[in-house]
XYZ file of C-alpha atoms in Angstrom:
334
model
C -5.213 16.819 -27.132
C -2.761 19.516 -24.900
C -0.613 21.515 -26.387
C 3.070 20.796 -23.881
C 2.595 24.518 -21.811
C -1.158 23.460 -20.973
C 0.149 19.919 -19.779
C 3.116 21.349 -17.952
C 0.328 24.193 -16.551
C -2.126 21.236 -15.197
C 0.871 19.134 -14.038
C 2.198 22.313 -11.911
C -1.401 22.759 -10.838
C -1.650 19.174 -9.476
C 1.483 18.904 -7.654
C 1.042 22.248 -5.717
C -2.447 21.175 -4.982
C -1.642 17.471 -3.705
C 1.598 19.249 -1.563
C -0.839 22.067 -0.264
C -4.494 21.213 -0.219
C -5.576 24.991 -1.607
C -6.666 25.952 -4.798
C -4.145 27.072 -7.329
C -4.090 30.586 -8.633
C -2.749 31.966 -12.164
C -0.163 34.505 -9.905
C 1.147 30.892 -8.050
C 1.140 28.577 -11.070
C 3.556 31.247 -12.601
C 6.236 31.454 -9.917
C 5.752 27.282 -10.003
C 5.435 26.706 -13.661
C 8.841 28.471 -14.634
C 6.911 29.735 -17.664
C 7.125 33.171 -18.523
C 3.702 33.512 -19.430
C 1.216 36.781 -18.162
C -1.331 36.151 -15.628
C -4.143 36.903 -18.096
C -2.145 33.755 -20.822
C -2.666 31.610 -17.350
C -5.972 32.131 -16.665
C -6.869 31.618 -20.085
C -4.894 28.184 -20.310
C -6.804 27.178 -16.814
C -10.093 27.925 -18.924
C -9.831 25.463 -21.693
C -8.054 23.319 -18.885
C -11.667 23.788 -17.132
C -13.604 23.576 -20.610
C -12.517 20.140 -21.100
C -13.252 18.724 -17.468
C -10.046 18.815 -16.062
C -10.029 21.401 -13.491
C -12.793 22.949 -11.281
C -13.202 26.116 -9.670
C -14.189 26.206 -6.073
C -17.261 28.715 -5.355
C -14.812 29.997 -2.328
C -11.654 30.726 -4.036
C -10.014 32.270 -7.585
C -7.756 29.286 -7.640
C -8.411 26.079 -9.123
C -8.626 22.149 -8.467
C -7.942 18.844 -10.155
C -10.742 17.079 -10.676
C -11.111 13.070 -11.563
C -10.395 13.580 -14.880
C -7.426 16.062 -14.265
C -6.177 13.332 -11.543
C -6.692 10.529 -14.184
C -4.405 12.166 -16.924
C -1.434 13.719 -14.360
C -1.399 9.499 -13.371
C -1.428 8.189 -16.463
C 0.475 10.866 -18.780
C 2.685 12.983 -15.971
C 3.517 10.751 -13.223
C 7.342 9.476 -13.077
C 7.630 7.553 -10.229
C 10.926 7.615 -8.932
C 12.505 4.368 -7.104
C 13.784 5.742 -3.662
C 15.260 2.897 -1.190
C 12.435 2.714 1.902
C 13.785 1.757 5.351
C 11.368 -0.649 4.857
C 11.474 -4.210 7.362
C 11.518 -7.339 5.425
C 8.547 -9.410 5.942
C 9.347 -12.567 8.168
C 8.170 -15.530 6.400
C 6.476 -16.580 9.519
C 2.311 -18.297 8.920
C 0.416 -16.101 5.912
C -1.781 -14.611 8.259
C 0.976 -12.741 10.794
C 2.288 -11.820 7.343
C -0.734 -10.267 5.902
C -1.643 -8.645 8.979
C 2.562 -7.131 8.760
C 1.962 -6.169 5.226
C -1.501 -3.944 6.091
C 0.641 -1.712 9.229
C 3.324 -1.735 7.054
C 1.221 0.112 4.381
C -0.345 1.969 6.704
C 2.726 3.726 8.821
C 5.015 4.337 5.465
C 1.786 6.280 3.691
C 0.192 7.667 6.558
C -2.857 6.473 4.781
C -4.667 3.298 5.397
C -3.295 -0.463 4.442
C -5.494 -2.680 2.806
C -4.676 -6.354 1.945
C -6.771 -9.162 0.437
C -5.555 -12.533 1.909
C -3.898 -14.866 -0.087
C -7.119 -17.104 -0.979
C -6.673 -20.459 0.826
C -6.221 -24.097 -0.514
C -8.724 -26.372 -0.258
C -6.189 -29.238 0.398
C -4.586 -29.569 4.241
C -1.136 -30.594 4.314
C -1.683 -32.097 7.845
C -3.834 -33.086 10.556
C -3.856 -33.661 13.986
C -6.008 -34.578 16.931
C -4.983 -33.677 20.227
C -6.793 -34.858 23.792
C -8.105 -31.859 25.869
C -10.530 -34.204 28.327
C -13.233 -36.365 28.029
C -14.549 -36.049 24.749
C -13.094 -32.616 24.492
C -10.650 -32.783 21.073
C -8.574 -29.953 19.240
C -8.046 -30.750 15.497
C -4.832 -29.009 14.166
C -5.773 -28.207 10.460
C -2.449 -27.511 7.963
C -2.648 -25.964 4.336
C 0.323 -26.687 2.239
C 1.037 -23.365 2.349
C 1.789 -24.221 6.144
C -0.978 -21.786 7.511
C -2.244 -23.440 10.380
C -5.648 -23.401 11.932
C -7.311 -24.906 15.167
C -10.883 -25.740 16.602
C -12.049 -27.512 19.257
C -14.295 -30.124 18.593
C -16.837 -32.647 21.338
C -16.977 -36.003 20.232
C -19.702 -38.270 20.782
C -16.961 -41.044 21.614
C -13.996 -40.532 24.220
C -11.054 -41.315 22.276
C -8.101 -42.024 24.202
C -4.533 -39.977 22.760
C -3.309 -43.312 21.318
C -6.527 -44.169 19.368
C -6.124 -40.223 17.577
C -2.342 -40.547 16.560
C -3.359 -44.024 14.072
C -6.240 -41.652 13.094
C -4.288 -38.615 12.233
C -1.617 -40.553 10.404
C -4.263 -42.715 8.924
C -5.626 -39.987 7.392
C -2.188 -38.173 6.844
C -0.696 -40.912 4.829
C -3.595 -41.694 2.759
C -5.546 -38.260 2.363
C -2.919 -35.656 3.126
C -3.066 -33.130 -0.647
C -6.614 -34.183 -1.577
C -8.840 -31.005 -1.685
C -11.856 -31.377 1.016
C -13.916 -32.142 -1.575
C -11.982 -34.935 -2.791
C -11.566 -36.457 0.820
C -15.376 -36.445 1.556
C -16.251 -38.216 -1.744
C -13.666 -41.051 -1.168
C -15.000 -40.714 2.642
C -18.744 -41.295 1.469
C -16.968 -44.333 -0.673
C -14.807 -45.634 1.602
C -16.722 -45.420 5.021
C -17.411 -49.452 5.629
C -13.868 -50.691 4.808
C -12.263 -47.889 7.169
C -12.815 -48.481 11.153
C -14.963 -46.935 13.618
C -13.206 -44.459 15.090
C -11.069 -43.479 12.046
C -14.213 -42.481 10.080
C -15.897 -40.416 12.760
C -12.621 -38.934 13.026
C -12.962 -38.279 9.059
C -15.904 -37.156 9.056
C -15.220 -34.528 11.935
C -12.081 -33.518 10.683
C -13.246 -32.833 7.021
C -16.680 -31.056 8.935
C -13.741 -28.595 10.324
C -11.773 -28.435 7.857
C -15.104 -26.896 5.329
C -15.909 -24.002 7.967
C -12.129 -23.643 8.798
C -12.391 -22.255 4.689
C -15.818 -21.131 4.477
C -15.024 -18.366 7.037
C -11.222 -18.065 6.009
C -11.987 -17.273 2.237
C -11.933 -13.133 0.900
C -10.625 -11.821 4.400
C -9.404 -8.229 4.433
C -7.071 -6.837 6.727
C -7.202 -3.134 6.703
C -4.739 -0.971 9.167
C -4.603 2.543 9.924
C -8.268 3.912 9.483
C -7.476 6.145 12.582
C -5.088 8.075 10.238
C -7.958 9.361 8.222
C -8.871 12.038 11.288
C -5.674 13.566 10.950
C -6.101 14.266 6.553
C -7.506 17.784 6.554
C -9.821 16.730 3.487
C -12.281 13.672 5.713
C -11.579 15.607 9.085
C -13.317 19.100 7.939
C -16.484 16.817 6.734
C -17.861 14.128 8.997
C -20.042 13.206 6.005
C -16.656 11.762 4.044
C -15.643 10.745 7.142
C -18.362 8.566 7.795
C -18.261 7.339 4.155
C -15.114 6.343 4.362
C -15.361 4.146 7.492
C -18.722 2.418 5.778
C -16.597 1.226 2.944
C -14.142 -0.518 5.794
C -17.067 -1.867 7.832
C -18.930 -3.325 4.845
C -15.973 -4.942 3.148
C -17.529 -6.001 -0.073
C -17.314 -3.102 -1.524
C -13.179 -3.213 -1.344
C -13.301 -7.368 -1.886
C -14.748 -6.566 -5.243
C -12.517 -3.598 -6.198
C -9.123 -5.362 -4.839
C -10.379 -8.856 -6.727
C -10.475 -6.396 -10.048
C -6.661 -5.392 -9.657
C -5.687 -8.654 -8.974
C -5.874 -9.378 -12.758
C -4.234 -6.723 -13.675
C 0.252 -6.306 -13.447
C 1.771 -4.132 -11.950
C 0.530 -1.318 -9.373
C -3.239 0.361 -10.653
C -4.742 3.561 -9.465
C -8.374 4.289 -8.547
C -9.250 7.918 -8.334
C -12.700 8.384 -6.498
C -15.835 9.869 -9.066
C -14.366 8.499 -12.168
C -16.140 5.438 -12.197
C -18.205 3.019 -10.024
C -15.289 0.811 -8.770
C -14.493 3.756 -6.083
C -17.504 5.143 -4.859
C -16.403 8.296 -3.551
C -15.041 11.230 -4.860
C -12.742 11.890 -2.314
C -11.249 8.173 -2.170
C -8.162 7.077 -4.605
C -6.572 3.916 -4.166
C -3.186 2.547 -5.212
C -3.045 -1.252 -5.274
C -0.544 -4.083 -6.448
C -1.275 -7.712 -6.866
C 1.427 -9.958 -5.145
C 2.537 -13.419 -5.867
C 3.362 -16.984 -4.388
C 5.510 -19.335 -6.221
C 4.628 -17.252 -9.387
C 1.001 -17.218 -8.978
C -1.110 -14.189 -8.762
C -2.934 -15.348 -4.925
C -4.096 -11.915 -3.243
C -3.873 -8.114 -3.876
C -2.387 -4.987 -1.550
C -3.024 -1.189 -1.813
C -3.125 2.306 0.409
C -6.621 3.942 0.224
C -6.368 7.616 1.021
C -7.615 10.962 -0.327
C -7.634 11.935 -3.996
C -5.019 14.806 -3.101
C -2.252 12.237 -2.284
C 0.669 11.538 -2.999
C 0.994 9.288 -5.886
C 4.778 9.302 -6.864
C 5.279 7.898 -3.143
C 2.502 5.570 -2.812
C 3.478 3.760 -5.758
C 6.532 3.273 -4.532
C 5.042 2.058 -1.276
C 2.782 -0.722 -2.695
C 5.162 -1.762 -5.154
C 7.729 -2.301 -2.523
C 5.281 -4.344 -0.433
C 3.698 -6.116 -2.749
C 7.250 -7.490 -3.530
C 8.286 -8.173 0.765
C 4.890 -10.097 0.642
C 5.717 -12.333 -2.239
C 9.213 -12.740 -1.498
C 7.961 -13.716 2.499
C 5.052 -16.004 1.229
C 7.064 -17.786 -1.106
C 10.459 -18.124 0.858
C 9.457 -20.068 3.653
C 11.341 -22.297 5.391
């Protein structure tokens, strides 16, 4: 257990390193901490901190830098984030895809790092389906989810339907099947096929197929914004291998999805520090995340990805505020 003096010196070291990006020496610590200690005493404390695995000494410098374990102790016990009023615009409750894209850009712009948002898990039900005749045997299927999300698909039926037939079919489908999941619609369609008129049955089958494709393609989408911001971060620009690994993470997305999915099961803001676990596989990356809700139910996660040497207080505020903006935008649609 650290005493108060060691805690203050560790806190000061982490804050100085985050601000300046340079190893922190005992003389700097003495001035910045405000403690009237001799350089020898500070060196002894730093040696103890190093022995505990909280700080490390780079080979090229006499100063020290925080380790992943040191960052974790700082974040968990020494961070006192003060709420600031960011000039963050409200997110218009337009279509959910636009809210998600705007949120990713907002996170990136405010943090100057990378913004990531896991799109809401889409409902397997539909609120409304419409058919629009584009030309001979070419139809546009318009699917509206219960959340107000709109998806369009062009299909090529074997029969050339008139627009009046399409309107009749969509009216029947919306009256009898709206609100049901695609699986429920498919089951009912199998049992009621003989009772349905030919054009309605065929269009129902087409609508179910299109809806299934939309849902399959849309599940677990991750929206990423601001990857290029990492090019101006010295921690990455000075080492192309670090930058390459970060961009591989963004391209694969699978690991990001697992991370964001873990975050969605927790309340409040969470911080994942690279190097301390398998959750973030890269020592030089940290991720600050928070879940967001729709009408009181957690449906997704968002966050900021940046260097381990990031200003955590500000990132916590940015992520917390953005999660609330997304929750409000998606929960109070007109």
